[in-house]
Short mmCIF file of C-alpha atoms in Angstrom, two decimals:
data_model
loop_
_atom_site.label_atom_id
_atom_site.label_comp_id
_atom_site.label_asym_id
_atom_site.label_seq_id
_atom_site.Cartn_x
_atom_site.Cartn_y
_atom_site.Cartn_z
CA MET A 7 -168.87 -0.37 162.49
CA LYS A 8 -169.91 3.27 161.50
CA THR A 9 -172.83 5.13 163.51
CA THR A 10 -175.49 6.45 161.29
CA ARG A 11 -176.99 9.81 162.64
CA ARG A 12 -180.47 7.57 162.58
CA LYS A 13 -178.68 4.52 164.43
CA PHE A 14 -177.64 7.58 166.96
CA ILE A 15 -181.12 8.78 167.20
CA ARG A 16 -182.74 5.30 167.11
CA GLN A 17 -180.47 3.84 169.55
CA THR A 18 -180.32 7.08 172.16
CA LEU A 19 -184.92 7.04 171.89
CA ASN A 20 -184.77 3.02 172.90
CA SER A 21 -182.35 3.27 175.60
CA THR A 22 -184.42 5.94 176.91
CA LEU A 23 -187.76 4.30 176.54
CA GLY A 24 -186.57 0.78 177.59
CA VAL A 25 -184.58 1.96 180.57
CA ALA A 26 -187.55 1.80 182.90
CA CYS A 27 -190.43 -1.16 183.22
CA ALA A 28 -194.29 -0.99 182.27
CA SER A 29 -195.11 -2.22 186.20
CA GLY A 30 -198.64 -3.16 185.54
CA ILE A 31 -197.77 -6.90 184.85
CA ILE A 32 -194.94 -7.06 186.91
CA GLY A 33 -196.58 -9.44 189.23
CA ASP A 34 -197.67 -11.66 186.20
CA LEU A 35 -194.50 -11.60 184.23
CA ARG A 36 -192.69 -13.78 187.67
CA ARG A 37 -194.86 -17.17 186.64
CA THR A 38 -192.34 -18.44 184.08
CA LEU A 39 -192.72 -21.45 181.77
CA ALA A 40 -190.30 -24.15 183.21
CA ALA A 41 -191.62 -26.65 181.74
CA THR A 42 -189.88 -30.54 182.45
CA SER A 43 -190.10 -30.94 179.20
CA GLN A 44 -188.10 -28.01 177.93
CA ALA A 45 -185.68 -28.63 180.10
CA ASN A 46 -182.93 -30.29 177.77
CA ASP A 47 -184.76 -27.93 175.02
CA TYR A 48 -182.38 -24.84 173.40
CA LYS A 49 -183.85 -22.50 170.89
CA ALA A 50 -182.93 -19.21 169.89
CA LEU A 51 -184.75 -16.33 167.70
CA VAL A 52 -183.11 -13.57 165.13
CA CYS A 53 -185.37 -10.59 164.95
CA ILE A 54 -183.32 -8.33 162.02
CA TYR A 55 -184.70 -5.19 161.87
CA LEU A 56 -184.39 -3.94 158.97
CA ALA A 57 -184.47 0.58 159.58
CA GLY A 58 -186.42 2.62 157.02
CA GLY A 59 -189.36 0.89 155.93
CA ASN A 60 -188.09 -2.18 153.99
CA ASP A 61 -190.43 -2.28 150.44
CA GLY A 62 -192.32 -5.65 150.29
CA ASP A 63 -193.69 -5.04 147.21
CA ASN A 64 -190.63 -5.06 144.99
CA MET A 65 -189.59 -7.62 147.35
CA LEU A 66 -192.47 -10.54 146.55
CA VAL A 67 -194.18 -9.43 142.76
CA ALA A 68 -196.78 -11.41 140.69
CA ARG A 69 -195.91 -12.53 137.74
CA SER A 70 -199.45 -13.66 136.57
CA PHE A 71 -199.97 -11.82 133.78
CA ASP A 72 -202.93 -9.46 134.54
CA GLU A 73 -201.31 -9.38 138.01
CA TYR A 74 -197.87 -8.15 136.61
CA ARG A 75 -199.25 -5.79 134.35
CA ASN A 76 -200.98 -4.30 137.55
CA TYR A 77 -197.89 -4.10 139.25
CA ALA A 78 -196.10 -2.25 135.73
CA ILE A 79 -198.80 0.57 136.38
CA GLY A 80 -199.03 0.63 139.37
CA ARG A 81 -195.02 0.87 140.46
CA GLY A 82 -193.88 3.18 137.60
CA ARG A 83 -190.75 3.67 137.33
CA LEU A 84 -189.96 1.47 140.89
CA ALA A 85 -191.55 -1.64 138.84
CA ILE A 86 -188.22 -4.81 138.00
CA GLY A 87 -188.98 -6.79 135.49
CA ARG A 88 -190.81 -9.17 135.22
CA ASN A 89 -188.03 -11.97 133.52
CA ALA A 90 -185.63 -10.90 136.29
CA LEU A 91 -188.16 -11.95 139.19
CA LEU A 92 -186.91 -15.51 140.13
CA PRO A 93 -189.81 -17.32 140.26
CA ILE A 94 -191.56 -18.97 143.24
CA MET A 95 -194.33 -21.57 143.40
CA PRO A 96 -195.91 -21.76 147.52
CA ALA A 97 -197.70 -24.67 148.57
CA ARG A 98 -201.34 -24.55 147.72
CA SER A 99 -203.24 -24.71 150.89
CA ALA A 100 -207.19 -25.06 152.06
CA THR A 101 -206.92 -22.86 154.98
CA ASN A 102 -204.66 -20.27 153.81
CA ALA A 103 -206.18 -18.11 151.28
CA THR A 104 -202.93 -16.68 150.03
CA ASN A 105 -201.74 -20.01 148.27
CA ASP A 106 -204.37 -20.26 145.78
CA GLY A 107 -202.11 -21.21 142.75
CA ARG A 108 -200.54 -17.73 141.21
CA GLU A 109 -197.28 -17.43 140.60
CA TRP A 110 -195.27 -15.10 142.16
CA GLY A 111 -191.36 -13.99 142.12
CA LEU A 112 -188.86 -12.38 144.49
CA HIS A 113 -186.33 -9.44 144.11
CA PRO A 114 -183.85 -10.34 141.63
CA ASN A 115 -180.90 -9.58 144.37
CA LEU A 116 -182.68 -12.74 146.53
CA THR A 117 -180.36 -15.19 145.02
CA GLU A 118 -179.89 -16.74 147.86
CA LEU A 119 -182.90 -17.32 149.40
CA GLN A 120 -184.72 -18.27 145.84
CA PRO A 121 -183.85 -22.00 146.86
CA LEU A 122 -183.66 -21.87 150.86
CA PHE A 123 -187.86 -20.96 149.75
CA GLU A 124 -187.38 -24.22 147.44
CA GLN A 125 -185.61 -26.11 150.48
CA LYS A 126 -188.72 -25.52 152.56
CA ARG A 127 -186.46 -23.95 155.18
CA LEU A 128 -187.52 -20.14 154.41
CA ALA A 129 -191.68 -18.45 154.78
CA ILE A 130 -193.12 -15.33 153.57
CA LEU A 131 -195.73 -13.97 155.74
CA ALA A 132 -198.02 -11.18 153.81
CA ASN A 133 -199.05 -7.37 155.06
CA THR A 134 -197.95 -8.19 158.18
CA GLY A 135 -198.36 -5.07 160.42
CA LEU A 136 -199.63 -2.62 163.36
CA LEU A 137 -203.17 -2.72 164.01
CA ASN A 138 -204.74 -2.70 167.82
CA ALA A 139 -207.67 -4.70 166.09
CA PRO A 140 -208.99 -5.94 162.81
CA LEU A 141 -209.84 -2.71 160.44
CA THR A 142 -211.33 -2.53 157.62
CA ARG A 143 -210.72 0.52 154.96
CA SER A 144 -214.47 2.30 155.36
CA GLN A 145 -213.73 1.98 159.19
CA TYR A 146 -209.84 3.29 159.06
CA LEU A 147 -211.58 6.03 156.51
CA ALA A 148 -214.36 6.87 159.26
CA GLY A 149 -211.43 7.19 162.30
CA SER A 150 -212.20 4.22 163.81
CA SER A 151 -209.96 3.68 166.67
CA ALA A 152 -208.42 0.43 166.35
CA THR A 153 -206.06 2.46 163.32
CA PRO A 154 -202.72 2.73 165.29
CA ARG A 155 -201.63 5.64 166.36
CA LEU A 156 -199.07 8.21 164.87
CA LEU A 157 -199.09 5.85 161.79
CA PHE A 158 -196.01 6.33 158.93
CA SER A 159 -194.13 7.97 161.38
CA HIS A 160 -190.47 5.89 161.31
CA THR A 161 -189.30 6.58 166.14
CA ASP A 162 -193.41 5.95 166.83
CA GLN A 163 -193.93 2.57 164.51
CA MET A 164 -190.40 1.10 165.27
CA ASN A 165 -191.18 1.06 169.27
CA TYR A 166 -194.80 0.01 168.20
CA TRP A 167 -193.48 -2.66 166.25
CA HIS A 168 -191.15 -3.40 169.46
CA THR A 169 -193.74 -3.08 171.87
CA SER A 170 -196.77 -4.95 169.79
CA LEU A 171 -198.85 -2.26 171.78
CA PRO A 172 -199.69 0.40 168.78
CA ASP A 173 -202.73 1.97 171.08
CA ARG A 174 -200.18 2.10 174.08
CA HIS A 175 -197.68 4.95 174.19
CA ASP A 176 -195.82 4.10 177.29
CA SER A 177 -194.75 0.99 177.01
CA ARG A 178 -191.59 0.17 178.32
CA THR A 179 -191.07 -3.08 177.14
CA GLY A 180 -191.44 -4.85 174.66
CA TRP A 181 -192.52 -8.35 173.37
CA GLY A 182 -188.98 -9.69 172.47
CA GLY A 183 -188.13 -8.37 176.42
CA ARG A 184 -192.30 -9.67 177.49
CA LEU A 185 -190.65 -13.08 175.74
CA ALA A 186 -187.80 -13.26 177.45
CA ASP A 187 -189.06 -12.80 181.65
CA ALA A 188 -191.76 -15.43 180.70
CA LEU A 189 -188.99 -17.78 179.82
CA ARG A 190 -186.04 -16.38 182.04
CA ALA A 191 -186.19 -19.49 184.29
CA LEU A 192 -184.73 -21.78 181.32
CA ASN A 193 -181.70 -20.22 181.73
CA ALA A 194 -181.17 -20.37 185.40
CA ASN A 195 -177.98 -21.48 185.36
CA SER A 196 -176.47 -19.81 182.71
CA ARG A 197 -173.74 -17.40 182.23
CA LEU A 198 -175.36 -15.14 180.20
CA SER A 199 -177.92 -12.96 179.76
CA LEU A 200 -181.21 -14.89 177.55
CA SER A 201 -181.65 -11.40 175.27
CA VAL A 202 -178.17 -10.44 173.63
CA SER A 203 -178.13 -7.44 171.77
CA ILE A 204 -175.25 -6.73 168.11
CA ALA A 205 -176.77 -3.34 167.62
CA GLY A 206 -177.14 -1.50 171.03
CA ASN A 207 -180.52 -0.51 172.71
CA ASN A 208 -183.44 -1.88 171.21
CA LEU A 209 -187.57 -1.59 173.47
CA PHE A 210 -187.96 -4.58 171.25
CA GLN A 211 -185.67 -6.06 174.12
CA ALA A 212 -186.29 -4.10 177.41
CA ALA A 213 -187.84 -6.29 179.98
CA GLU A 214 -188.67 -6.33 184.13
CA GLN A 215 -186.44 -9.32 184.87
CA VAL A 216 -183.94 -9.85 182.21
CA THR A 217 -181.26 -7.53 181.48
CA PRO A 218 -179.89 -7.49 177.40
CA TYR A 219 -175.94 -7.77 176.97
CA GLN A 220 -174.73 -5.78 174.24
CA ILE A 221 -171.99 -6.50 172.46
CA SER A 222 -170.70 -5.87 169.25
CA PRO A 223 -170.06 -7.57 166.08
CA GLU A 224 -166.33 -7.31 166.52
CA GLY A 225 -166.96 -8.71 170.19
CA SER A 226 -168.02 -8.20 173.37
CA VAL A 227 -166.08 -4.72 174.95
CA GLY A 228 -164.50 -4.71 177.67
CA LEU A 229 -163.04 -1.89 180.12
CA LEU A 230 -159.50 -0.16 178.13
CA ASP A 231 -157.21 -1.31 179.48
CA TYR A 232 -158.59 -3.21 181.87
CA PHE A 233 -157.28 -7.67 181.91
CA GLU A 234 -158.27 -9.55 184.39
CA GLY A 235 -156.29 -12.46 185.28
CA ASN A 236 -153.88 -14.12 188.77
CA ASN A 237 -151.57 -11.73 188.68
CA PRO A 238 -153.29 -8.45 188.60
CA ASP A 239 -151.70 -4.79 188.13
CA MET A 240 -151.97 -1.51 189.58
CA ARG A 241 -155.32 -0.76 187.15
CA GLU A 242 -156.73 -4.17 187.87
CA VAL A 243 -156.91 -3.35 192.00
CA ALA A 244 -157.67 -0.16 191.64
CA VAL A 245 -160.53 -0.79 189.89
CA ARG A 246 -161.71 -3.85 191.76
CA GLU A 247 -161.27 -1.85 194.94
CA ILE A 248 -164.15 1.00 193.19
CA LEU A 249 -166.65 -2.17 192.78
CA ALA A 250 -166.08 -3.68 196.34
CA VAL A 251 -167.13 0.17 197.67
CA GLU A 252 -170.91 0.30 199.30
CA HIS A 253 -172.95 3.29 197.95
CA ASN A 254 -175.85 4.71 199.38
CA ASN A 255 -177.38 6.53 195.91
CA LEU A 256 -178.83 4.57 193.44
CA PHE A 257 -177.64 5.89 190.75
CA GLU A 258 -174.22 5.15 192.01
CA ARG A 259 -175.41 1.68 193.56
CA ALA A 260 -176.54 0.88 190.09
CA TYR A 261 -173.75 2.05 188.02
CA ARG A 262 -171.30 0.10 189.84
CA ASP A 263 -173.57 -3.38 189.62
CA LEU A 264 -174.17 -2.66 185.46
CA THR A 265 -169.83 -1.84 185.33
CA LYS A 266 -169.48 -5.64 187.14
CA ARG A 267 -171.74 -7.49 185.32
CA ALA A 268 -170.51 -6.11 182.30
CA ILE A 269 -166.91 -6.66 183.22
CA GLU A 270 -168.16 -10.62 184.37
CA ASN A 271 -169.83 -10.97 181.25
CA ASN A 272 -166.91 -10.04 179.23
CA LEU A 273 -164.76 -12.37 180.65
CA LYS A 274 -167.09 -15.44 181.01
CA LEU A 275 -167.58 -14.91 177.08
CA LYS A 276 -163.59 -14.70 176.04
CA ASN A 277 -163.42 -18.01 178.10
CA ALA A 278 -166.00 -19.52 176.32
CA MET A 279 -165.07 -18.40 173.13
CA GLY A 280 -160.93 -19.46 173.42
CA ILE A 281 -162.34 -22.75 173.85
CA THR A 282 -164.50 -23.09 170.72
CA PRO A 283 -163.75 -22.51 167.44
CA PRO A 284 -166.48 -20.86 164.84
CA PRO A 285 -168.48 -21.79 162.41
CA THR A 286 -166.70 -21.39 158.88
CA ALA A 287 -169.89 -20.36 157.16
CA PHE A 288 -168.21 -17.38 155.07
CA PHE A 289 -170.47 -14.04 155.76
CA PRO A 290 -170.42 -11.02 153.50
CA GLN A 291 -168.20 -8.10 154.75
CA THR A 292 -171.47 -5.85 155.47
CA ASP A 293 -172.87 -4.29 158.49
CA LEU A 294 -175.55 -7.45 158.69
CA GLY A 295 -172.97 -9.81 157.58
CA ALA A 296 -170.45 -8.39 160.85
CA GLN A 297 -173.56 -8.87 162.43
CA LEU A 298 -175.05 -12.05 161.80
CA LYS A 299 -171.55 -13.40 162.18
CA MET A 300 -171.54 -12.06 165.77
CA VAL A 301 -174.32 -14.26 166.60
CA ALA A 302 -173.20 -17.28 164.73
CA ARG A 303 -170.21 -17.00 167.08
CA LEU A 304 -172.20 -16.45 169.71
CA LEU A 305 -174.39 -19.43 169.03
CA SER A 306 -170.70 -21.21 169.11
CA VAL A 307 -170.64 -20.62 172.65
CA ARG A 308 -173.86 -22.01 173.98
CA GLU A 309 -173.12 -25.26 175.61
CA PRO A 310 -170.71 -23.76 177.29
CA LEU A 311 -172.40 -21.04 178.99
CA GLY A 312 -175.26 -23.22 179.58
CA ILE A 313 -177.95 -21.69 177.57
CA LYS A 314 -181.48 -23.03 176.29
CA ARG A 315 -183.19 -19.94 175.12
CA GLN A 316 -182.10 -16.94 173.66
CA ILE A 317 -183.49 -14.10 171.33
CA PHE A 318 -181.15 -11.81 169.73
CA PHE A 319 -181.64 -8.12 167.98
CA VAL A 320 -179.43 -7.27 164.72
CA SER A 321 -180.41 -3.99 162.96
CA VAL A 322 -179.33 -2.34 159.96
CA ASP A 323 -179.71 0.95 158.24
CA GLY A 324 -181.01 2.30 154.54
CA TYR A 325 -184.40 0.91 153.94
CA ASP A 326 -185.52 4.75 153.86
CA THR A 327 -185.64 4.58 150.21
CA HIS A 328 -186.82 8.12 148.57
CA GLY A 329 -184.98 8.40 146.17
CA ALA A 330 -182.91 6.35 143.66
CA GLN A 331 -185.03 3.28 145.45
CA LEU A 332 -184.65 0.61 142.26
CA GLU A 333 -180.43 1.01 143.32
CA THR A 334 -180.32 1.15 147.16
CA HIS A 335 -183.19 -1.62 147.38
CA ALA A 336 -181.22 -4.03 145.71
CA THR A 337 -178.16 -3.95 147.02
CA LEU A 338 -179.53 -3.84 150.77
CA LEU A 339 -181.83 -6.84 149.68
CA ARG A 340 -178.38 -8.58 148.34
CA GLU A 341 -176.88 -7.97 151.13
CA LEU A 342 -179.82 -9.46 153.11
CA SER A 343 -180.01 -12.72 150.62
CA GLN A 344 -176.12 -13.37 151.26
CA SER A 345 -176.46 -12.74 155.04
CA LEU A 346 -179.15 -14.64 156.24
CA ALA A 347 -177.81 -17.62 153.70
CA ALA A 348 -174.39 -17.61 155.08
CA PHE A 349 -176.09 -17.63 158.78
CA TYR A 350 -178.82 -19.97 157.67
CA GLN A 351 -175.83 -22.95 156.93
CA ALA A 352 -173.84 -22.00 160.68
CA THR A 353 -176.58 -23.22 161.77
CA VAL A 354 -176.42 -26.68 159.98
CA GLU A 355 -172.92 -26.70 160.37
CA LEU A 356 -173.44 -26.38 164.12
CA GLY A 357 -176.15 -28.84 164.38
CA ILE A 358 -178.99 -26.14 165.58
CA ALA A 359 -180.33 -25.40 161.68
CA ASP A 360 -184.16 -26.72 163.66
CA LYS A 361 -183.48 -24.72 166.86
CA VAL A 362 -182.62 -21.05 165.61
CA THR A 363 -185.58 -19.11 163.79
CA THR A 364 -184.72 -15.93 162.14
CA PHE A 365 -187.55 -13.64 161.22
CA THR A 366 -187.45 -9.96 159.83
CA THR A 367 -189.29 -6.38 160.93
CA SER A 368 -189.67 -3.11 159.49
CA GLU A 369 -191.98 -0.25 160.81
CA PHE A 370 -193.72 -0.25 157.66
CA GLY A 371 -193.23 -0.88 153.94
CA ARG A 372 -193.23 1.56 151.17
CA THR A 373 -196.20 3.11 149.15
CA TRP A 374 -198.02 1.72 145.83
CA HIS A 375 -197.25 4.82 143.79
CA SER A 376 -193.59 6.38 142.92
CA THR A 377 -192.75 9.66 144.34
CA GLY A 378 -190.65 9.77 141.24
CA TYR A 379 -187.42 7.46 141.96
CA GLY A 380 -188.54 6.47 144.83
CA SER A 381 -191.17 5.82 147.45
CA ASP A 382 -193.09 7.26 151.08
CA HIS A 383 -194.11 5.44 154.02
CA GLY A 384 -196.35 3.04 153.65
CA TRP A 385 -198.22 0.26 156.10
CA GLY A 386 -198.44 -3.65 155.33
CA ASN A 387 -195.21 -5.48 154.48
CA GLN A 388 -194.32 -8.66 153.99
CA GLN A 389 -191.20 -10.40 155.69
CA LEU A 390 -189.21 -13.96 155.74
CA ILE A 391 -189.08 -16.12 158.61
CA LEU A 392 -186.47 -18.57 158.12
CA GLY A 393 -185.08 -22.18 159.73
CA GLY A 394 -185.34 -25.71 160.28
CA ALA A 395 -188.17 -25.52 162.09
CA VAL A 396 -190.19 -22.97 159.64
CA LYS A 397 -192.69 -24.28 157.25
CA GLY A 398 -191.18 -22.93 154.16
CA GLY A 399 -191.53 -23.18 150.21
CA ASP A 400 -194.95 -21.25 151.45
CA LEU A 401 -197.04 -17.76 151.38
CA TYR A 402 -198.78 -16.86 155.05
CA GLY A 403 -201.24 -14.56 155.63
CA LYS A 404 -203.42 -12.71 152.98
CA MET A 405 -201.77 -10.50 150.18
CA PRO A 406 -203.16 -7.35 149.76
CA VAL A 407 -205.49 -6.10 146.60
CA GLN A 408 -202.54 -3.80 145.13
CA THR A 409 -205.02 -0.97 143.93
CA GLU A 410 -204.93 2.42 144.82
CA GLU A 411 -208.39 3.20 146.56
CA GLY A 412 -208.75 -0.85 146.45
CA PRO A 413 -210.94 -2.90 149.57
CA ASP A 414 -207.00 -2.81 151.24
CA ASP A 415 -205.59 0.52 150.88
CA SER A 416 -205.98 3.21 153.20
CA THR A 417 -204.80 5.79 151.30
CA SER A 418 -202.21 6.46 148.61
CA GLY A 419 -201.60 2.89 147.95
CA ARG A 420 -200.90 2.26 152.03
CA TRP A 421 -201.94 -1.42 152.20
CA ILE A 422 -203.94 -2.03 155.44
CA PRO A 423 -202.44 -5.02 157.46
CA THR A 424 -204.11 -8.09 156.74
CA THR A 425 -202.09 -9.85 159.48
CA SER A 426 -201.01 -8.26 162.76
CA VAL A 427 -197.99 -7.55 164.78
CA ASP A 428 -199.47 -9.52 167.60
CA GLU A 429 -199.81 -12.83 165.36
CA TYR A 430 -197.05 -12.45 163.72
CA ALA A 431 -195.05 -12.43 166.81
CA ALA A 432 -197.80 -14.63 169.21
CA THR A 433 -197.03 -17.65 166.52
CA LEU A 434 -192.64 -17.34 167.01
CA ALA A 435 -193.79 -16.88 170.48
CA ARG A 436 -195.79 -19.92 171.10
CA TRP A 437 -192.92 -22.35 169.03
CA PHE A 438 -190.31 -20.71 171.42
CA GLY A 439 -192.72 -21.87 174.14
CA VAL A 440 -194.91 -20.08 175.60
CA SER A 441 -198.05 -21.72 176.00
CA ALA A 442 -201.68 -20.37 174.78
CA THR A 443 -202.89 -19.40 178.78
CA GLU A 444 -199.15 -17.54 179.30
CA MET A 445 -199.41 -15.36 175.23
CA PRO A 446 -201.42 -12.57 176.93
CA LEU A 447 -198.26 -11.64 179.43
CA VAL A 448 -195.92 -11.92 176.45
CA VAL A 449 -198.83 -10.17 173.23
CA PRO A 450 -201.10 -8.40 175.45
CA ASN A 451 -203.69 -7.68 172.78
CA ILE A 452 -203.01 -11.43 171.08
CA GLY A 453 -206.69 -11.43 171.97
CA ARG A 454 -208.57 -8.97 169.81
CA PHE A 455 -207.34 -11.05 166.62
CA ALA A 456 -208.04 -14.74 164.90
CA ASN A 457 -205.01 -15.99 164.42
CA PRO A 458 -202.51 -16.57 167.15
CA ASN A 459 -200.82 -18.90 165.29
CA VAL A 460 -200.49 -18.19 161.57
CA GLY A 461 -198.90 -21.59 161.17
CA PHE A 462 -195.88 -20.85 159.73
CA MET A 463 -193.63 -22.76 162.06
CA ASN A 464 -193.86 -26.36 163.61
#
């Protein structure tokens, strides 16, 4: 798979940030949530990171006449024709201000996601983003301390999305990693890490206790020309002897242990895959399609590996659409739609559709107005949540007032989020098995927000 410059930089930065662990919660995270009622339960979370800043305002568009007219004027060259939009009607809910009977439309290239929304397998979370605490426009303009640090910066906002701690610049764990630490006891007998990345190093899965396992879309990566077997050749014997040597140097010892673990995991995974048939769902031949196909393959071997909980991370580049946005974004959303639909079908085939929840993240949205043929870095954004346990067919949270200089505009059509990353993460963590009392260990700032459960999960 081709490694882009952005992907190389991202993985290098995340690797640097992820090697250490935040010492402040070491003791607390040693407490686990291994309740006996969960002992035979399996659940998986799949994080899809849309790198660059997905344009949520073109992913979901209001179709009501007056609102669409406002959209067409505000977005200018970026506007999608009203008749091209795929109509959806979110269920009306007394507890959800967004579901007020307005007509909405999905981007025309989300063809495979429209029926999943109608089948109540797909939910949309409105105007979600990084917040230190709830924030109004007047507070933002006054320079409130509740404003996150380094807004609109790709690398910084990506890292804060992954840590859910935009008020701290030194966090060395992600909320996915803290979630893995909290539930690691459920995988006590597992033969593979609870956290698996198909997209290299990432801060989202950085943890104190659980070491993420990295795998390529093509499969596990072992040592070149090294083969484990009953009749070892000279290379295998030499490697075994080298790895058996004790070292006083901390770095040498850590490197040896890492190499041993990589060899062992590679062998375990290959053995499990050798006895378990892969899902037959058809995946698009794209970067995201290949990554999700490997996730589906790993899901198929969960039982031989003794896994009860899994957190997967995949990532796809290209969403930083400063130019040629209409064409570029359309291609990206077609890939997203086809890949998500194929992956969901694979979970149905495996009989675990209600056990696997897939969700999107992206460092920010895009500006409301165009910058010609593209848009600039925004803030609040729409996210997708897919799975059999999702309360789909609904739009959660609160859509912003999409008017520049309006009540939800920070500056230049950058919407101030009305749902925090913390609330998003806590809702997923609750479904995954984290109790309310333990939630602050996974999402430390959740007490600052009103909705620790946004409601999109059963």
